[in-house]
Amino acid sequence: MSSVAVLTQESFNEHRNGLLPEQSAGGAGPGEEEEALPTYKDAFPPLPEKAASPEGTQETANAWTSKIRPLKSSVITQVFHVPLEERKYKDINQFGEGDQAKVCVDIMHKTGAHLELSLAKDQGLSIMVSGKLDAVMKARKEIVSRLQTQASATVAIPKEHHRFVIGKNGEKLQELELKTATKIQIPRPDDPSNQIKISGTKEGLEKAKHEILLISAEQDKRAVERVNIDKVYHPFITGAYNKVVGEMMQETGARINVPPPSVNKTEIVITGEKEQVALAVTMIKKVYEDKKKNATTIAVEVKKSQHKYVIGPKGNTLQEILDKTGVSVEIPPSDSSSETVILRGEPDRLGQALTEVYAKANSYTISSVTAPSWLHRFIIGKKGQNLAKITQQMPKVHIEFTEGEDKITLEGPTKDVQMVQGQIEVIVTDLVSRMDYTEISVDPKFHRHLIGKGGVNINRIKELHKVTVRIPPDNEKSNLIRIEGDPQGVQEAKKELLELASRMENERTKDLIIEQRFHRAIIGQKGEKIKEVRDKFPEVIINFPDPAQKSDIVQLRGPRTEVEKCSKFMQKIVAEMVENSFSVSVPIFKQFHRNIIGKGGSNIKKIREETNTKIDLPAENSNSEMIVITGKKANCEAARNRILAIQKELANITEMEVSIPSKLHNSLIGSKGRLVRSIMEECGGVHIHFPTEGSGIDKVTIRGPVEEVEKAKQQLLALAEEKQTKSHTAELRAKPEYHKFLIGKGGGNIRKVRDSTGARIIFPTAEDKDQELITVIGTEEAVREAQKELEELIKSLDNVVEDTMNVDPKHHRYFVSRRGQVLRDLADEYGGVMVSFPRTGMASDKVTLKGAKECVEAAKKRMQEIVEDLDAQVTMECVISQKFHRSIMGPKGSRIQQITRDHNVQIKFPEREDPQAAAAAAAAAAAASPAEAPIQENGEANGEVKEPVDPNAPKKCDVIVLSGRKERCEAAVEALKALVPVTIEVEVPFELHRYIIGQKGSGIRKMMDEFEVNIQVPAPEQQSDKISITGLANHLDRAKEGLLDRVKELMAEQEDRALRSYKLTITVDPKYHPKIIGRKGAIITTIRTEHDVNIQFPEKNDENQDQITITGYEHKAIAARDAIQAIVNDLEDMISEDITLDSRVHARIIGARGKGIRKIMDEFKVDLRFPQSGAADPNLVTVTGRPELVDEAIDHLLNLEEEYMADVVENEAKMAYMRPSGSSAAAMDEHRGPSKGFVVREAPWTTGNEKAPDMSSSEDFPSFGAPVPTKASPWGPKRF
């Protein structure tokens, strides 16, 4: 099913005439010009009228509804029909399933659109697609390609039109395929075929063919012609100042693009309508043929340096010669060494052109004056004054000073250059007679010391002796320092510099070896400590290595005696640091860490201060019990003893020393500490401390509860004896799930084996890699017996048996609830035994146990105990007011969990009562009248009959329910009642309440957490001084004491705040404010930090713009005022001078990211202000600083301007000529004449009383992104 459409010239014309009937009538005459204008409705078609409602009524328009624009839904719905004959899947019996349904589901997943299928009576397929426009169009394309049979066709259009069908980056082709739901294949550029293949549905094929022919028809109207004309004839085609080509474009209406002189192309491109292009090509070829026939050439030699004078600024001289004589002058490229200039034109005009060329070339000359380079700055003069006198008289002469060369280059008109040369020679002779210079040799390593910090040394010498000193930069590695100026000043400066250099040669450099870990401590925070050392030894330079180098060498440099003193001082500091870096770890039971810290850290703070040590405690969530003490050895021991004493006071803790030969210590500790760890765990977590390896000390320290310490001592001694006599080790393996059963509850099983054999059995810890390895240690005989017993136990565990037991179904839920937690615990404890309960709904009490025989028996016994407990379980109620429930539960329910564990009971708290709901219910009950009572039907109430409520009965929300054995529940009730909190009141001044609460309640929350109480602060409107503390009786005293301590702290802070609120005002001229603030606030921040004050500058709208307010302690505020006044005094000594610098060199002076200007400002200690864009004088630059520094900075800036301007002018001249002239477009616009704008007929403002829209109005024609001013309304501003 394919067809071919061929586009012939006749069919194309017919097609175009059908598409554009108005164009077939030919061009309109002058009389028909008005009729050719579009009407207002054609240009701006109105929106469709709103359809009338079924009743024929129309909504009344008003000022409110007319402004509201209806929102369009982003989701659209389209229906596509696939006729029966075009359906791909025609099995009617399988509608809604099979391949067709799968395809639809896949399309929905791919595109995100929603599809609904239905069958028409003619068995055609209707598909309703809903979704976003993009998704619907993609779904449509998929439907056509996958659910509809495909046809194909070809269409032939000219090969050059193919690219317009494809569009930019293929966008047009994609749009066309999506729009027509077809697949369009365009031949590759190297394929000569002009046939475009289209595949899709019949409807899609016709639509695609139509669109492609339309694109081709549109392009066929335009033409592009390329004409190759020799490059040398281009100037005649463009004409002087592009006059000729401009006239051509105006006459023909075509666009002519002639490549600029800098582009080596011969092709001229003409675009436009066919007739226009043909006419333009004829005109160009006519000019070309005429010039080719009549023009001749002559070649002349002109010095390369004079070419730029022939070219002229922006190529104007060449255009001028072409305009005057009609002769084209061809200049060789700047990178060519050729000096030949070719003149091309009419023979009778060549002589005149040649005269013009020589006149322009010889109008300027270049000369040079010999002058030592060191005198250049003196010739230029202060602020360029000397040079300015000459340049004002002879403005056409360019004077160039080259750094490092002993000559000055002059360029300009010959007569002027000669006059300037004479004047400069006189100045040079005068300067040579009264100025001098000298050079001295100084080792480069001393150069930066001669300059001094911030150039302080060298600037002093310059000012004192009125000389210039040039010290070579580090990268030159030169020894020579040059001094220029008055002969006497030069000699004096030379003498002083040599003295400084000889003094530096006597300096000594010493390297100190200081461990890198001490460097930061020596430097101190923000360099405070090292600053003290440097202040003490100001002549010594101290250099620390970079931290990344990991070097221990600290370098000292300065006078020999000072270096030695500084070295001894620093070694003393290091010795103290080494002495203070002794560290000791103290194991303290975790539960006593809080007591060692004390209330608010008071205990630990006191120990730190009195022993002068650093004490680090492990984090609360850490399992570590070690407290690390750092400081001097004696101080560390004192702190350790005090911490141990606190632990001893708090608990029955004892410390015992056992003498065991040091050679046995490693074997007692065991591999990775496994053996000693097993003893510590077995004996209730005692701490066993062995001395450092290699110390030769025999004493082993045991610390812990008295009974456990004694037990650990006996085990250690017995083990040591075994090791001394005959120690033997054996290993055996068992599955990790058997380990708990082998150990037994409370270690009962393993203890039996140990008691009967005398061997020690070590099980792996959670950290060990091998979780199956069990180690047996002891005498050979004991190990053999223990190994035998354990192997028998393991073997019996491997012997899996199955057993059953009867459990009442009412108890099944207890075992399987909480995702079988009870069963998991049984499996963990009894060697992985599996317990199976009958399925829910089966009336069976049979429970199956599967596992090792011993494990099954033990598990069965444990389950029977649980069942007995469940049978004996009672439920008991404990009435405690709901307001105390949260307190009883404790943080994260810890207290209630403890009671549950201790008494083995279940405790359930009631739901919280909603106070608002309760109050509403009570109010409703009170308001209800008998008349509103529920209606009774057949003698029964409509609803439930409520029992009368006993007023003395406890509320449901106050009843806590306990489940368990009776005696345990009673004990738990007593424990709960003991947790009911008590309330006391503490008097605290009302004004301190907000400070006690803290930011977002952080302060009061911290106290409540620390003392485990609830603190209630009265509402602000009550103005009460009473704060209530609620909690356990034993916590209240501590909480009250803590609260009163906090009150004392706050009152002390209030007093301090009053002292800090002293205010001082200083009057400073606003122009100095930015200088006092400094860059990014650096200066004012330093003053604020140094004096600990707040400094407030006036706001923009303040009346007193010269008032600066200082707030802080009185003496510190006065000191800050003095510091500001000192800055103001310095600023008042400064001057500001304006200079004129050409704006074209501003960017170069400023440099990348301001690097250049910052360098100048740092070097000359001045401030530079460049004009902002749009300033009245863009060349005005302001220099501010000390008078002498301002002068030097201005000299430097003027020198830079002179240097940069030469480059700017030369580059502009060359580059402007090389670039294509930008005046052709402007010329073309001029020839077109004034634009009439867009004109339409039958506009509303021409036919009625309506006013024409104001083109300059931003309201009628708003710009994008700009806010549109709203018209004032008597009803006020719009709110929608």
Coordinates of N, CA, C and O in Angstrom, one line a residue, residues 649-721:
E649 N 33.6 6.1 97.7 CA 32.6 6.7 98.7 C 31.1 6.2 98.2 O 30.3 5.9 99.0
L650 N 30.9 6.3 96.9 CA 29.6 6.0 96.4 C 29.2 4.6 96.4 O 28.0 4.2 96.5
A651 N 30.1 3.6 96.4 CA 29.7 2.2 96.3 C 30.7 1.4 97.1 O 31.7 1.9 97.6
N652 N 30.3 0.2 97.3 CA 31.2 -0.8 98.1 C 32.3 -1.2 97.1 O 32.4 -2.4 96.7
I653 N 33.2 -0.3 96.8 CA 34.2 -0.6 95.8 C 35.6 -0.7 96.6 O 35.9 0.1 97.4
T654 N 36.3 -1.8 96.3 CA 37.6 -1.9 96.9 C 38.6 -2.1 95.8 O 38.3 -2.5 94.7
E655 N 39.9 -1.9 96.2 CA 41.0 -2.1 95.3 C 42.0 -3.1 95.9 O 42.3 -2.9 97.1
M656 N 42.4 -4.1 95.2 CA 43.3 -5.1 95.8 C 44.5 -5.3 94.8 O 44.3 -5.3 93.6
E657 N 45.6 -5.5 95.3 CA 46.8 -5.8 94.5 C 47.2 -7.3 94.7 O 47.3 -7.7 95.8
V658 N 47.5 -8.0 93.6 CA 47.9 -9.4 93.6 C 49.2 -9.5 93.0 O 49.5 -8.9 91.9
S659 N 50.1 -10.2 93.6 CA 51.5 -10.4 93.1 C 51.5 -11.6 92.2 O 51.3 -12.7 92.7
I660 N 51.7 -11.4 90.9 CA 51.8 -12.5 89.9 C 53.1 -12.2 89.1 O 53.2 -11.1 88.6
P661 N 54.0 -13.2 88.9 CA 55.2 -13.0 88.2 C 54.9 -12.3 86.8 O 54.0 -12.8 86.1
S662 N 55.7 -11.3 86.4 CA 55.4 -10.5 85.2 C 55.5 -11.4 84.0 O 54.9 -11.1 82.9
K663 N 56.3 -12.5 84.0 CA 56.5 -13.3 82.9 C 55.2 -14.1 82.5 O 55.0 -14.5 81.4
L664 N 54.3 -14.2 83.5 CA 53.0 -14.8 83.2 C 51.9 -13.9 82.7 O 50.8 -14.3 82.4
H665 N 52.2 -12.6 82.8 CA 51.1 -11.6 82.5 C 50.5 -11.8 81.1 O 49.3 -11.8 80.9
N666 N 51.4 -11.9 80.1 CA 50.8 -12.1 78.7 C 49.9 -13.3 78.5 O 48.9 -13.2 77.9
S667 N 50.3 -14.4 79.2 CA 49.5 -15.6 79.0 C 48.2 -15.5 79.8 O 47.2 -16.1 79.4
L668 N 48.2 -14.7 80.9 CA 47.0 -14.5 81.7 C 46.0 -13.6 80.9 O 44.8 -13.7 81.0
I669 N 46.6 -12.6 80.2 CA 45.8 -11.7 79.4 C 45.1 -12.4 78.3 O 43.9 -12.3 78.0
G670 N 45.9 -13.3 77.6 CA 45.4 -14.1 76.5 C 45.4 -13.4 75.2 O 45.6 -12.2 75.1
S671 N 45.1 -14.1 74.1 CA 45.0 -13.5 72.8 C 44.0 -12.5 72.7 O 42.8 -12.7 73.0
K672 N 44.4 -11.2 72.4 CA 43.6 -10.0 72.3 C 42.8 -9.8 73.6 O 41.7 -9.3 73.5
G673 N 43.3 -10.2 74.7 CA 42.7 -10.0 76.0 C 41.5 -10.8 76.3 O 40.7 -10.6 77.2
R674 N 41.4 -12.0 75.6 CA 40.2 -12.8 75.7 C 40.1 -13.4 77.1 O 39.0 -13.5 77.7
L675 N 41.2 -13.9 77.6 CA 41.2 -14.7 78.9 C 40.9 -13.7 80.1 O 40.0 -14.0 80.9
V676 N 41.6 -12.6 80.1 CA 41.3 -11.7 81.3 C 39.9 -11.1 81.2 O 39.2 -10.8 82.2
R677 N 39.4 -10.9 79.9 CA 38.1 -10.3 79.7 C 37.0 -11.3 80.2 O 36.0 -10.9 80.8
S678 N 37.3 -12.6 80.0 CA 36.3 -13.6 80.5 C 36.2 -13.6 82.0 O 35.2 -13.8 82.6
I679 N 37.4 -13.4 82.7 CA 37.4 -13.4 84.2 C 36.6 -12.1 84.6 O 35.8 -12.2 85.6
M680 N 36.9 -11.0 84.0 CA 36.2 -9.7 84.4 C 34.7 -9.8 84.2 O 33.9 -9.4 85.1
E681 N 34.2 -10.5 83.1 CA 32.8 -10.6 82.9 C 32.2 -11.6 83.9 O 31.1 -11.4 84.4
E682 N 32.9 -12.6 84.2 CA 32.4 -13.7 85.1 C 32.3 -13.1 86.5 O 31.4 -13.6 87.3
C683 N 33.2 -12.2 86.9 CA 33.2 -11.7 88.2 C 32.5 -10.3 88.3 O 32.9 -9.4 89.0
G684 N 31.4 -10.2 87.6 CA 30.5 -9.0 87.8 C 31.1 -7.7 87.3 O 30.8 -6.6 87.8
G685 N 32.0 -7.8 86.2 CA 32.5 -6.6 85.6 C 33.6 -5.9 86.4 O 33.7 -4.6 86.4
V686 N 34.4 -6.6 87.2 CA 35.5 -6.0 87.9 C 36.5 -5.5 86.9 O 36.6 -5.9 85.8
H687 N 37.4 -4.5 87.4 CA 38.5 -4.0 86.5 C 39.8 -4.6 86.9 O 40.1 -4.6 88.1
I688 N 40.5 -5.3 86.0 CA 41.8 -5.9 86.3 C 42.8 -5.1 85.5 O 42.7 -5.0 84.2
H689 N 43.8 -4.5 86.1 CA 44.8 -3.7 85.5 C 46.2 -4.4 85.6 O 46.7 -4.5 86.7
F690 N 46.8 -4.7 84.5 CA 48.2 -5.3 84.5 C 49.1 -4.1 84.2 O 48.8 -3.2 83.5
P691 N 50.4 -4.2 84.8 CA 51.3 -3.1 84.6 C 51.8 -3.1 83.1 O 51.6 -4.1 82.4
T692 N 52.5 -2.0 82.7 CA 53.0 -1.9 81.3 C 53.9 -3.0 81.0 O 54.8 -3.4 81.9
E693 N 53.9 -3.6 79.8 CA 54.7 -4.7 79.4 C 56.2 -4.2 79.4 O 56.5 -3.1 78.9
G694 N 57.1 -5.0 80.0 CA 58.5 -4.7 80.1 C 58.9 -3.9 81.3 O 60.1 -3.7 81.5
S695 N 57.9 -3.5 82.1 CA 58.2 -2.7 83.3 C 58.8 -3.6 84.4 O 59.5 -3.1 85.3
G696 N 58.6 -4.9 84.4 CA 59.1 -5.9 85.4 C 58.4 -5.8 86.7 O 58.8 -6.5 87.7
I697 N 57.2 -5.1 86.7 CA 56.4 -5.0 88.0 C 55.5 -6.2 88.0 O 54.9 -6.6 87.0
D698 N 55.4 -6.9 89.2 CA 54.6 -8.1 89.4 C 53.2 -7.8 89.8 O 52.3 -8.7 89.8
K699 N 52.9 -6.5 90.3 CA 51.6 -6.2 90.9 C 50.5 -6.1 89.9 O 50.6 -5.3 89.0
V700 N 49.4 -6.8 90.1 CA 48.2 -6.7 89.2 C 47.1 -6.1 90.1 O 46.9 -6.6 91.2
T701 N 46.4 -5.0 89.6 CA 45.4 -4.4 90.4 C 44.0 -4.9 90.0 O 43.7 -4.9 88.8
I702 N 43.2 -5.2 91.1 CA 41.8 -5.6 90.8 C 40.9 -4.6 91.6 O 41.1 -4.4 92.8
R703 N 39.9 -4.0 90.8 CA 39.0 -3.0 91.5 C 37.6 -3.4 91.2 O 37.2 -3.8 90.1
G704 N 36.7 -3.3 92.2 CA 35.3 -3.6 92.0 C 34.7 -3.9 93.4 O 35.2 -3.7 94.4
P705 N 33.4 -4.4 93.4 CA 32.8 -4.8 94.6 C 33.6 -5.9 95.4 O 34.3 -6.7 94.8
V706 N 33.5 -5.8 96.7 CA 34.4 -6.6 97.6 C 34.3 -8.1 97.2 O 35.4 -8.8 97.0
E707 N 33.1 -8.6 97.1 CA 33.0 -10.1 96.9 C 33.5 -10.5 95.5 O 34.2 -11.5 95.4
E708 N 33.2 -9.6 94.5 CA 33.7 -9.9 93.1 C 35.2 -9.8 93.0 O 35.8 -10.6 92.3
V709 N 35.8 -8.9 93.7 CA 37.3 -8.7 93.7 C 37.9 -10.0 94.3 O 38.9 -10.5 93.7
E710 N 37.4 -10.4 95.4 CA 37.9 -11.7 96.0 C 37.9 -12.8 95.0 O 38.8 -13.6 94.9
K711 N 36.7 -12.9 94.4 CA 36.5 -14.0 93.5 C 37.5 -14.0 92.3 O 38.1 -15.0 91.9
A712 N 37.6 -12.7 91.7 CA 38.6 -12.6 90.6 C 40.0 -12.8 91.0 O 40.8 -13.4 90.3
K713 N 40.3 -12.5 92.3 CA 41.7 -12.7 92.8 C 42.0 -14.2 92.8 O 43.0 -14.7 92.4
Q714 N 41.0 -15.0 93.4 CA 41.2 -16.5 93.5 C 41.4 -17.1 92.1 O 42.2 -17.9 91.9
Q715 N 40.5 -16.6 91.1 CA 40.6 -17.1 89.7 C 42.0 -16.8 89.1 O 42.6 -17.6 88.4
L716 N 42.4 -15.6 89.3 CA 43.7 -15.2 88.7 C 44.9 -16.0 89.3 O 45.8 -16.5 88.6
L717 N 44.9 -16.2 90.7 CA 45.9 -16.9 91.3 C 45.9 -18.4 90.9 O 47.0 -19.0 90.6
A718 N 44.7 -19.0 90.8 CA 44.6 -20.4 90.3 C 45.1 -20.5 88.9 O 45.8 -21.5 88.6
L719 N 44.7 -19.5 88.1 CA 45.2 -19.6 86.7 C 46.7 -19.4 86.6 O 47.3 -20.1 85.8
A720 N 47.2 -18.5 87.4 CA 48.7 -18.3 87.4 C 49.4 -19.6 87.8 O 50.4 -20.0 87.3
E721 N 48.8 -20.3 88.8 CA 49.4 -21.5 89.3 C 49.4 -22.6 88.2 O 50.4 -23.3 88.0

